[in-house]
XYZ file of C-alpha atoms in Angstrom:
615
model
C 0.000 0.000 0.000
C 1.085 3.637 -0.889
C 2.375 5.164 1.827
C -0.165 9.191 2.411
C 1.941 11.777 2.910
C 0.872 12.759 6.847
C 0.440 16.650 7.225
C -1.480 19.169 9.442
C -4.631 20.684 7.520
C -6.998 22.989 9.551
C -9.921 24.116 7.879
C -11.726 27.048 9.513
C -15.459 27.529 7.854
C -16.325 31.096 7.921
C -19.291 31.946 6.186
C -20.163 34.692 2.733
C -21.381 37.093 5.972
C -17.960 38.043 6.147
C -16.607 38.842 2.843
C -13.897 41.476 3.811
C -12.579 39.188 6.681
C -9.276 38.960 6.484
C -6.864 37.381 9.210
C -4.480 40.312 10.197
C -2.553 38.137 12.705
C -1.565 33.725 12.854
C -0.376 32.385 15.563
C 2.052 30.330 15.022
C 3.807 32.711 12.775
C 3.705 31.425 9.489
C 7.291 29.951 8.395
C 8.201 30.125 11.940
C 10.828 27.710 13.856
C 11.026 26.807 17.248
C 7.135 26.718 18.814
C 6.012 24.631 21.716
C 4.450 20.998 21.164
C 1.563 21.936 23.137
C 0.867 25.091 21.056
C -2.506 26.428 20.325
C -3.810 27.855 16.909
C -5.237 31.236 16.936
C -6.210 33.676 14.089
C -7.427 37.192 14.272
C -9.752 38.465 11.873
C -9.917 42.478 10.790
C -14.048 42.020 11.683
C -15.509 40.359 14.561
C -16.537 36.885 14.074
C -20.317 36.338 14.136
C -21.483 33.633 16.529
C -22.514 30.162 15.121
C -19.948 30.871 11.602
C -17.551 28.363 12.853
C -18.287 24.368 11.724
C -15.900 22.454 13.494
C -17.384 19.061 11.653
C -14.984 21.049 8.774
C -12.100 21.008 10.455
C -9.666 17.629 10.483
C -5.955 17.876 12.087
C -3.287 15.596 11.090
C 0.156 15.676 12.508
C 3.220 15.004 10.028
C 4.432 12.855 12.851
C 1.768 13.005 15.262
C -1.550 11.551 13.198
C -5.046 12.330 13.340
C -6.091 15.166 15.912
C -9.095 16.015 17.159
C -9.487 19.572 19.060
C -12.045 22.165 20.365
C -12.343 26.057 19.598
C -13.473 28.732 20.841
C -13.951 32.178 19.720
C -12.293 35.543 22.357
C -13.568 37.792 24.110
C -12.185 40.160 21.830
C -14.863 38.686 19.302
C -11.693 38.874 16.884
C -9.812 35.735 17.611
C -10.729 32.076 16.721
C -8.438 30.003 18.855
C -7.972 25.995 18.422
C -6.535 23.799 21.160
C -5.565 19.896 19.804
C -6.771 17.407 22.124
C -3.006 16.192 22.158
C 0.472 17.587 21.777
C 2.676 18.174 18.411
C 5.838 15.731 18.350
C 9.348 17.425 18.300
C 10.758 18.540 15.226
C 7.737 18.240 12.825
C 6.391 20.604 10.114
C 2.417 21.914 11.006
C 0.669 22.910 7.721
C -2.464 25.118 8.592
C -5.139 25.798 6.055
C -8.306 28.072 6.484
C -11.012 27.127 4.130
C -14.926 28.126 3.428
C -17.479 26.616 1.504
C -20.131 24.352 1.373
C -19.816 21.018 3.446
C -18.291 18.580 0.749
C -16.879 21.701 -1.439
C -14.132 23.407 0.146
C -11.971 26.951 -1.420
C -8.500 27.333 0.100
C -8.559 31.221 1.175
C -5.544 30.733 3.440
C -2.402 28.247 3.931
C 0.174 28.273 5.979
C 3.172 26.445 7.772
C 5.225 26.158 11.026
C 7.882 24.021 12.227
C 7.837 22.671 16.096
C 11.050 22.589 18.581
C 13.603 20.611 18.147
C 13.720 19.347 21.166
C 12.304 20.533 24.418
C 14.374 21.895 27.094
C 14.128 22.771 30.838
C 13.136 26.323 31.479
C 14.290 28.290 34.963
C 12.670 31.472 35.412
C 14.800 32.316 38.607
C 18.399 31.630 36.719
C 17.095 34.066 34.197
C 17.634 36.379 37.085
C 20.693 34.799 38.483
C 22.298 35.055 34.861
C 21.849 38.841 34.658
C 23.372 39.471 38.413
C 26.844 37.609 36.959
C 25.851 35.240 40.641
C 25.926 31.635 40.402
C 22.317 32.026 42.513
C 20.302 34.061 44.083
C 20.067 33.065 48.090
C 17.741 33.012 50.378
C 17.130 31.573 53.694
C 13.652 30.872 56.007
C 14.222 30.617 59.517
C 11.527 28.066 60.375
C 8.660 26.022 57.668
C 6.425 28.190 58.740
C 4.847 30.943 56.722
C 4.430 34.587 58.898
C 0.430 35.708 56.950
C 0.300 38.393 58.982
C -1.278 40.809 56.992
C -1.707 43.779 59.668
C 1.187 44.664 61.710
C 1.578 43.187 64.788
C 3.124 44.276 68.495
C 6.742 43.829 66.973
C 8.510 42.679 63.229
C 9.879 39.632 63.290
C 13.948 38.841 64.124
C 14.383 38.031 60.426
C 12.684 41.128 58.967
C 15.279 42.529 57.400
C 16.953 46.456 58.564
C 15.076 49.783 56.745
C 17.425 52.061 56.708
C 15.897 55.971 55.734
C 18.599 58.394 55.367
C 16.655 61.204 53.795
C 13.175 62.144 54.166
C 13.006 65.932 53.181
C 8.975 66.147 52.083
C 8.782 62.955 50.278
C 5.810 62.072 48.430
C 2.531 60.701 49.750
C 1.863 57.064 50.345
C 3.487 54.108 50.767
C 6.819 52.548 48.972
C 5.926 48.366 47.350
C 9.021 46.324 47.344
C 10.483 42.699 48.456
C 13.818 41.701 49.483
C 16.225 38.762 48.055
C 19.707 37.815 48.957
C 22.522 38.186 46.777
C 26.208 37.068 47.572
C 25.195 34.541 50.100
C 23.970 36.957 52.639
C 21.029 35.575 55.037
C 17.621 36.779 53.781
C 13.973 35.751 54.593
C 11.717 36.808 51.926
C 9.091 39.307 52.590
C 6.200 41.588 50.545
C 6.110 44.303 52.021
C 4.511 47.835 52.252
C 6.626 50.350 54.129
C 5.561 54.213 55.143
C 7.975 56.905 54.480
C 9.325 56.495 58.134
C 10.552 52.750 56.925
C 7.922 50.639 59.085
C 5.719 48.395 57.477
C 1.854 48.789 57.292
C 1.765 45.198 55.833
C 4.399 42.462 55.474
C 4.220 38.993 54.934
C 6.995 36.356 55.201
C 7.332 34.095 52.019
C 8.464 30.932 51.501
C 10.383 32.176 48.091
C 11.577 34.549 46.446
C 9.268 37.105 45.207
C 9.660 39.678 42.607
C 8.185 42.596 41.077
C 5.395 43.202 43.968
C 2.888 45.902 43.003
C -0.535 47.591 42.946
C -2.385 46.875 39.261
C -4.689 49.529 38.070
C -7.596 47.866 39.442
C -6.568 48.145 42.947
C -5.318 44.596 43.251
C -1.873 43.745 44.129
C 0.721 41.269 42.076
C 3.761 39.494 42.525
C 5.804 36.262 41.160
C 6.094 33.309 43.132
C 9.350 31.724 42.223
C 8.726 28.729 43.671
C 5.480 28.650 41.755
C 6.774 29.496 38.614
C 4.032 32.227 38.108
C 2.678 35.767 38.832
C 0.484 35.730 42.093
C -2.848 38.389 42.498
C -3.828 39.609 45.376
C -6.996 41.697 46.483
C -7.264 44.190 49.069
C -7.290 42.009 51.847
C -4.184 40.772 51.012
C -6.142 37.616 50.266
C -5.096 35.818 47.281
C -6.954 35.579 44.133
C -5.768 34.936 41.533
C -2.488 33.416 39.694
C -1.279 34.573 35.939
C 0.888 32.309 33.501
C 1.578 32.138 29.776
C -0.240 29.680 27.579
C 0.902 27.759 24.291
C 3.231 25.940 26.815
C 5.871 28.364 27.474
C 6.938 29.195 30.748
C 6.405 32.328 32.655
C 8.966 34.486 33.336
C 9.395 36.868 36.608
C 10.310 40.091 34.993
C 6.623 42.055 34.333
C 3.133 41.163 34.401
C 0.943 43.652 33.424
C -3.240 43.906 33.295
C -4.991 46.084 30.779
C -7.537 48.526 31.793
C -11.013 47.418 31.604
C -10.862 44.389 29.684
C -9.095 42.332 32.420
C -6.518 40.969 29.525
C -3.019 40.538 30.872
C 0.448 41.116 29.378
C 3.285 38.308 29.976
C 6.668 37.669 28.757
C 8.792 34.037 28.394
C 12.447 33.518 28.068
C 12.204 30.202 26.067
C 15.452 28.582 25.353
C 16.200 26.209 22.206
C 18.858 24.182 21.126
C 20.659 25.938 18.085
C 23.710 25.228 15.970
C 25.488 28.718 16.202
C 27.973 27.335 13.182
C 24.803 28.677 11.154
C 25.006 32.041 12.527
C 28.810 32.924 13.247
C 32.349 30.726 12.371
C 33.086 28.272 15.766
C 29.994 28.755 17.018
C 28.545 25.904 19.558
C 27.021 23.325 17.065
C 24.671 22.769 19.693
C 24.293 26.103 21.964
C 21.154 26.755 24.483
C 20.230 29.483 22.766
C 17.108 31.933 25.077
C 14.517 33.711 23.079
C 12.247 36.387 24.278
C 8.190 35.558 23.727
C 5.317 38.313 24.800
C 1.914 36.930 25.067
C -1.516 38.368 25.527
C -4.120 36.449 27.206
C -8.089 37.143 27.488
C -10.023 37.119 30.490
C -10.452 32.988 29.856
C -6.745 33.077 29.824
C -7.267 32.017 25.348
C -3.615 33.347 23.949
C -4.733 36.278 21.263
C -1.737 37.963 20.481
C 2.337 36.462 20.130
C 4.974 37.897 19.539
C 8.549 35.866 19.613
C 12.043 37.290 19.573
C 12.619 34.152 17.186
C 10.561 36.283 14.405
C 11.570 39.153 14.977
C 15.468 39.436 15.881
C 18.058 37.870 14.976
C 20.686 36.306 17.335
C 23.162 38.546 16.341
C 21.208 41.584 17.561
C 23.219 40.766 20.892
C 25.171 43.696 21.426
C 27.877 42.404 24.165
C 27.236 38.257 24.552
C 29.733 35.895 23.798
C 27.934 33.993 20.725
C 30.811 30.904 21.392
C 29.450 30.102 24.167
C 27.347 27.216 25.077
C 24.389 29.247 26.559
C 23.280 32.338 25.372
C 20.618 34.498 26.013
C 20.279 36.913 22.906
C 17.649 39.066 24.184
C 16.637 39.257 27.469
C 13.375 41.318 27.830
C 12.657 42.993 31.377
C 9.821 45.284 30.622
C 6.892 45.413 28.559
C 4.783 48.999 28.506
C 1.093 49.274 26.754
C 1.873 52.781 24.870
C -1.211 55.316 24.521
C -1.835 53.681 21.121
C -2.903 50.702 21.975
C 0.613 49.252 21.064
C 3.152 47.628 22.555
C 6.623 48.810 23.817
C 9.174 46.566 24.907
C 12.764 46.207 26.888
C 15.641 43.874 25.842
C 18.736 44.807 28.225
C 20.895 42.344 25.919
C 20.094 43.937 22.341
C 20.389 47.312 24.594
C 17.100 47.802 22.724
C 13.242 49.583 23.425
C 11.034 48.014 20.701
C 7.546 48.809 19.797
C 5.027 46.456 18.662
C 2.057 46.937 16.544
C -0.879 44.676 19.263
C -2.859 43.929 15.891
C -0.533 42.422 13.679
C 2.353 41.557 15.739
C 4.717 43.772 13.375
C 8.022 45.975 14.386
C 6.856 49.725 14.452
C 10.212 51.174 15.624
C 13.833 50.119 16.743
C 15.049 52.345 19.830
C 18.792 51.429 20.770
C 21.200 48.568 19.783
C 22.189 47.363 16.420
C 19.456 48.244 14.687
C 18.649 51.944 16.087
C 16.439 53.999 14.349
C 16.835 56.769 16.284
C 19.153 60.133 16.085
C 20.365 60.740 20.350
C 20.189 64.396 21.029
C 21.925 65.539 24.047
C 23.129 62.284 25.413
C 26.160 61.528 24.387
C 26.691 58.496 26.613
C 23.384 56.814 25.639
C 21.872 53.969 27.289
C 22.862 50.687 28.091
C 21.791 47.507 29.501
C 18.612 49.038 30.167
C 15.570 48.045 32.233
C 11.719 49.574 32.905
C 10.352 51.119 29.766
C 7.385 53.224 30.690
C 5.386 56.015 28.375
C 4.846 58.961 31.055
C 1.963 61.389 30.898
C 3.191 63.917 29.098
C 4.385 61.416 25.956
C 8.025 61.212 26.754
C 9.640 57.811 27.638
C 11.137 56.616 30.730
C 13.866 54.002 31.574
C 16.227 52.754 34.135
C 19.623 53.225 32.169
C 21.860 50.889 34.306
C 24.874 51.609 32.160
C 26.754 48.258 32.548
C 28.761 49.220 29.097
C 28.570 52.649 29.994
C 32.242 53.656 27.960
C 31.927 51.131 25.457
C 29.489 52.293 22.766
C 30.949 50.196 20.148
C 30.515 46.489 20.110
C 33.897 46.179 18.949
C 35.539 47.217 21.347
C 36.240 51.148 20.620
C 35.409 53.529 23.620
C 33.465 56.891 23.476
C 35.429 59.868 24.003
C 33.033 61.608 25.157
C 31.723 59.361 27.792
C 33.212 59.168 31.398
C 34.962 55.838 31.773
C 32.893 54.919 34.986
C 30.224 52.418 35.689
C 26.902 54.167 37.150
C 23.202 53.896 36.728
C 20.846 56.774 36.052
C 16.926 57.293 35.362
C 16.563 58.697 32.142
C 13.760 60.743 30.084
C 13.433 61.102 26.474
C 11.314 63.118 24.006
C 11.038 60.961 21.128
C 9.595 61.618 17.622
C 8.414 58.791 16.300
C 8.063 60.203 12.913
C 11.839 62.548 12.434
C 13.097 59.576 14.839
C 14.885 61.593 17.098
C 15.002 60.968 20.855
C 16.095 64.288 22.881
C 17.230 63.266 26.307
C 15.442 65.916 28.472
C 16.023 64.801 31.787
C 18.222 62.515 33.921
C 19.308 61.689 37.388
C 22.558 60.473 38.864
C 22.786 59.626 42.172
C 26.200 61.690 42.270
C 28.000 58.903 40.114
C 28.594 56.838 43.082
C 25.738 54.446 42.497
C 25.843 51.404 40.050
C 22.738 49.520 39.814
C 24.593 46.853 37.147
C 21.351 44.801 37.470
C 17.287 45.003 37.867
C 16.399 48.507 38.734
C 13.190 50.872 37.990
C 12.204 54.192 37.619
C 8.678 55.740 38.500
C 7.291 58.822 37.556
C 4.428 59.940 39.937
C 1.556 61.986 39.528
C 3.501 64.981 41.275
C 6.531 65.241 38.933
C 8.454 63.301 41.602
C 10.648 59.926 40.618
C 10.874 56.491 42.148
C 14.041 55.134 41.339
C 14.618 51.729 42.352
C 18.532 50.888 42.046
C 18.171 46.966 42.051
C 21.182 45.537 42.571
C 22.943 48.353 44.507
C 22.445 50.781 47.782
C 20.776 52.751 47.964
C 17.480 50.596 47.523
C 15.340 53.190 46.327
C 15.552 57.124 45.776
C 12.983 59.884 45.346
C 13.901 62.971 43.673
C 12.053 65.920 42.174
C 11.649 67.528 39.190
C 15.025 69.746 40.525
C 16.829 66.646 40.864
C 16.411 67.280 44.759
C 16.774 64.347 46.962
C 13.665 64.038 49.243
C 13.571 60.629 50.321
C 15.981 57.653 50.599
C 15.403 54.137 51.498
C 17.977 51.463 52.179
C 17.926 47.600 52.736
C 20.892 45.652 54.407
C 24.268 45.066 52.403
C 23.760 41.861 50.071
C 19.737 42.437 49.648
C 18.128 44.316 47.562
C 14.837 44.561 45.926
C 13.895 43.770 41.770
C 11.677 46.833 41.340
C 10.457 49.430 44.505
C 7.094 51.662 43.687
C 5.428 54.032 45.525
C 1.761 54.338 45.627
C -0.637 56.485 46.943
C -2.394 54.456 49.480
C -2.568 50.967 51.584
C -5.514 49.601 52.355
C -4.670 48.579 55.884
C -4.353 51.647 58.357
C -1.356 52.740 59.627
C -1.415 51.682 63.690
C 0.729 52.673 66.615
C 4.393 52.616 66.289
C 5.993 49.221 66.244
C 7.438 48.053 69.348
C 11.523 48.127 69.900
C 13.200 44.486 68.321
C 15.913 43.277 69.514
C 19.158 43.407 67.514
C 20.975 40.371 66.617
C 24.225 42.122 65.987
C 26.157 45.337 66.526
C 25.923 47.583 63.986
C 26.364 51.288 62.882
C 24.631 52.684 60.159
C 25.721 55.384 57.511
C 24.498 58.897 58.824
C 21.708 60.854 57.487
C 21.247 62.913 55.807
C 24.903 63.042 54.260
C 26.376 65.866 53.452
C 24.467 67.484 56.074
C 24.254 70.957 57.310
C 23.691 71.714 60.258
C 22.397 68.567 61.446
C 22.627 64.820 61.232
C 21.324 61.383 62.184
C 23.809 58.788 63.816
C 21.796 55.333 64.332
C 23.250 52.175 65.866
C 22.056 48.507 67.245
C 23.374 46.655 70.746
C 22.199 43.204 70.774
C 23.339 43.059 74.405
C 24.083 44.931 77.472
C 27.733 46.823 77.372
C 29.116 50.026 77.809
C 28.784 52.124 74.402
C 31.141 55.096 73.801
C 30.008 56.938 70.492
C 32.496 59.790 69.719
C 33.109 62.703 66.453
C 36.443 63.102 65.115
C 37.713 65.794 62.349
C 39.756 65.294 59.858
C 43.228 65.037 61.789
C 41.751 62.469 64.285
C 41.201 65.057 67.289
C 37.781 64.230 69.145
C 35.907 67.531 68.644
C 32.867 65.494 70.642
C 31.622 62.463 72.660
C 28.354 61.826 72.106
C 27.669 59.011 74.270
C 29.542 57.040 76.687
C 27.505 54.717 79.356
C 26.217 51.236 79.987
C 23.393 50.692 77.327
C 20.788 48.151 77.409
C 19.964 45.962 74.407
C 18.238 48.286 71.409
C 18.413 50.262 68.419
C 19.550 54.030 69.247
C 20.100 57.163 67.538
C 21.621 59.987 68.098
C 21.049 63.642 66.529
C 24.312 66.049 66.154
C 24.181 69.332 65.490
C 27.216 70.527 63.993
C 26.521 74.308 64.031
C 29.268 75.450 65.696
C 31.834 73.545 63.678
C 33.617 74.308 60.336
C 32.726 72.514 57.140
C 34.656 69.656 56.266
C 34.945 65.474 56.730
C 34.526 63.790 60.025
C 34.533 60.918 61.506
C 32.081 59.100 64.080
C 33.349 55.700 65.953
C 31.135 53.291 67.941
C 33.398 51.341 70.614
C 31.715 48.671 73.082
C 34.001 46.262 74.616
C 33.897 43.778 71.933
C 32.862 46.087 68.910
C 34.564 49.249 66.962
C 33.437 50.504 63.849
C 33.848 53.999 61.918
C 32.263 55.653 59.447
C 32.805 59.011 57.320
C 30.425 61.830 57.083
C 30.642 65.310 55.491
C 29.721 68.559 56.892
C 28.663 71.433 54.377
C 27.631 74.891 54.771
């Protein structure tokens, strides 16, 4: 017997009531390499779909290597999208031909015919070592002092031992409301988890202990609060209760990655991104490549309120491993893109991050087409005033009055050329900065109109964020770096500063403009677990300043000022102290600008630490 050629045919019956019908968007991408086994079929239409116009008795699905399929459909919420879900999964490595057809029931006209290829093979997908990968740190640590899980969601007589140090160094008139953020151990250092919502003072109106990392905690538009679950592998929702609601993952069987979930207003859609890594013979691509690298691709997904995939868009498509402005494309793994934001624009379109092609993308949400390249190889754009440029960049966002936003965290900061060839005109130091631009999407320029460096000295090389709230003020969240978050004004004024312990940090930090538990009466005092003196604030100061400090156990405690020669202009403190956190306030009228020094000495603890006076 002749052996029948075994192919994928889809037929799709849409009736003569929609003559001018035509898809504007196929997912799979037609041609396209690389998609999941368990992949759905969806194709939007330029007019809704009228109910009752789809006959699934004229649909058949046949694998190439997978056989006879049977499926179901169902049409979005959008009205636009006809999705179809195969009862069973593609096989590896196998061509899917996809026809859409109408006519009558034994008559059929091709109107539409296309093609896409599945993986390869399938490979193991870590969300967290996505992270772990862009911090240069074999892992990201953390540490849970019992099994337990702390659900306090009010706070209580006193924070628990392992709640880890807020340190505010500057609070000059900050904004209102309360400052979103979680903490995670890098370098090793002991960390339990926690969500939490802090006031400007640094105490928490609501925390709760996790057993995992958590990333990117925030308030969504509709009042509800989100965060990814490592250990779940997903994005988390969370009402205003702080009772949990909700969870948010990609579809088409890709994994969900922990860099930005956002919801879209009033249709309860939701925004995702994947990193999805293939195997790939880099020989193809560049002389002594890996013949069989773990190449990482970038996927953005779109989900409906039934959680039906309606819009995809895959670096795959779209880029081209190359793009990658600074990775080493010998090497075995490779992550080409690396995505980290995704922004809806005003349009209706879609505006995206990749740190690795040093990159801001936007997306046309119909048709899944490039609209403009921002950055990288492929730049578009003329820079105007910004000679440095960005790079490595996280947190797109499109502010209210048009411009764009980012978190530049400048990890090639001198090296503009890929080659190797350094910018005169840059300043051959590592530092991060928020950064505005005007762009004009039709001259394609991008004026940088406003910035802010946190005097040079701080390097965010990973993660970060910048807010701009509704009073001109920025949020800028310095990820992998102290201080842990910064609020400046429109004058580049400092009016708030918020610090976490050395070796945590926080993904993202946010400030909004209310919590939905009260603030109660002052937390009661903790006990240290270990001496320690903090960094005075503010610093520089005039005329006055902040010294704080812990004693985890009864001792004497001298605390004493020194100028610049090492004569002790003043002794603060010197007595038996009981355990607690103290601070002391010095006002340094009287005394002459300059540096000094300030010295804690118990009888088993010294420590000093610089401060600047300024008048």
């Amino acid at each position: 017997m002749k052996a029948v050629p075994l192919v994928f045919f889809l037929f799709l019956f849409v009736q003569s009531a929609l003559p001018n019908s035509n898809p504007v968007l196929l997912i799979p991408k037609p041609d396209s390499k690389y998609n999941k086994t368990s992949t759905s079929v969806s194709i939007r239409f330029s007019q809704k779909i009228a109910s009752g116009y789809l006959n699934e008795k004229s649909v058949s699905i046949i694998g190439s290597k997978s056989g006879e399929h049977t499926f179901s459909s169902r049409i979005s919420d959008d009205g636009y999208t006809a999705i179809f879900y195969p009862d069973s999964k593609f096989f590896n490595d196998e061509t899917v031909f996809v026809k859409v057809s109408s006519g009558t029931k034994n008559k059929f006209t091709e109107e539409l015919s296309f093609k896409f290829q599945t993986e390869k093979q399938t490979l193991p997908s870590e969300p967290l070592d996505v992270l772990n990968k862009e911090m240069g740190i074999q892992s990201i640590m953390y540490s849970i002092s019992n099994n337990t899980v702390n659900n306090s969601s009010r706070r209580t007589a006193s924070l628990p031992l392992d709640f880890p140090q807020i340190t505010v160094s500057n609070s000059d008139a900050p904004s209102p409301g309360y400052i979103y953020l979680s903490n995670f151990s890098i370098f090793g250092t002991a960390n339990t988890p926690y969500l939490m919502i802090l006031e400007n003072s640094g105490k928490p109106v609501f925390y709760r202990e996790m057993p995992s990392n958590c990333l990117d905690f925030k308030k969504q538009p509709d009042g509800n609060m989100t965060y990814y679950d490592s250990r779940a592998a997903k994005f988390i929702e969370m009402n205003s209760n702080y009772e949990i609601i909700d969870s948010f993952y990609c579809g088409n069987g890709y994994s969900t990655d922990l860099h930005e979930l956002r919801l879209v207003d009033n249709s309860n859609h939701i925004l995702l991104m994947s990193y999805d890594p293939q195997l790939v013979d880099m020989r193809n691509f560049i002389a002594g490549g890996d013949s069989a690298a773990i190449v990482t691709g970038l996927v953005i997904q779109e989900l409906d309120r039934a959680r039906n995939v309606i819009f995809q868009w895959r670096s795959w498509d779209n880029f081209e491993i190359t793009d990658a402005v600074y990775e080493n494309l010998y090497a075995h793994q490779i992550d080409y893109v690396h995505g980290n934001a995704i922004e809806l624009d005003n349009d209706g379109n879609i505006i995206i991050s990749s740190r690795h092609q040093e990159e801001l993308t936007k997306i046309n949400r119909s048709n899944g087409e490039i609209m403009w390249r921002f950055g990288g190889r492929h730049n578009q754009f003329t820079f105007l005033n910004d000679s440095i440029k960005f790079s490595y960049q996280h947190a797109v966002r499109r502010l209210a009055n048009g411009n764009i936003s980012i978190f530049d965290n400048g990890n090639y900061r001198f090296t503009r050329d890929p080659t190797g060839e350094p910018n005169a005109d840059s300043d051959p130091t590592f530092f991060s900065r928020a950064a505005e631009y005007q762009l004009d999407e039709t001259r394609h320029t991008a004026k940088l109109v406003w910035q802010y460096i946190n005097n040079r000295s701080t390097y965010g090389y990973a993660m970060g964020y910048t807010q701009r709230l509704a009073n001109g003020n920025t949020i800028i969240g310095w990820g992998a770096a102290n201080p842990t978050v910064t609020e400046v004004n429109a004058n580049r004024e400092k009016v708030f500063e918020l610090t976490l312990p050395d070796g945590i940090c926080s993904y993202r930090a946010y400030r909004f403009g209310d919590a939905s538990v009260s603030v109660q009466e002052p937390l009661q005092s903790v006990t240290p677990s270990k001496f320690s003196l903090y960094q005075n604030y503010p610093n520089p100061f005039n005329p006055s300043t902040t010294i704080k400090f812990d004693i985890p156990a009864l001792t004497d405690v001298k605390l004493s000022i020194y100028n610049l020669i090492g004569q002790k202009v003043k002794e603060v403190d010197y007595e038996v102290k009981s355990p607690g956190s103290y601070e002391y306030k010095w006002n340094a009228s009287e005394f002459s600008s300059g540096i000094y020094f300030y010295e804690l000495k118990t009888n088993t603890f010294t420590q000093t630490k610089q401060m600047m006076l300024i008048k």
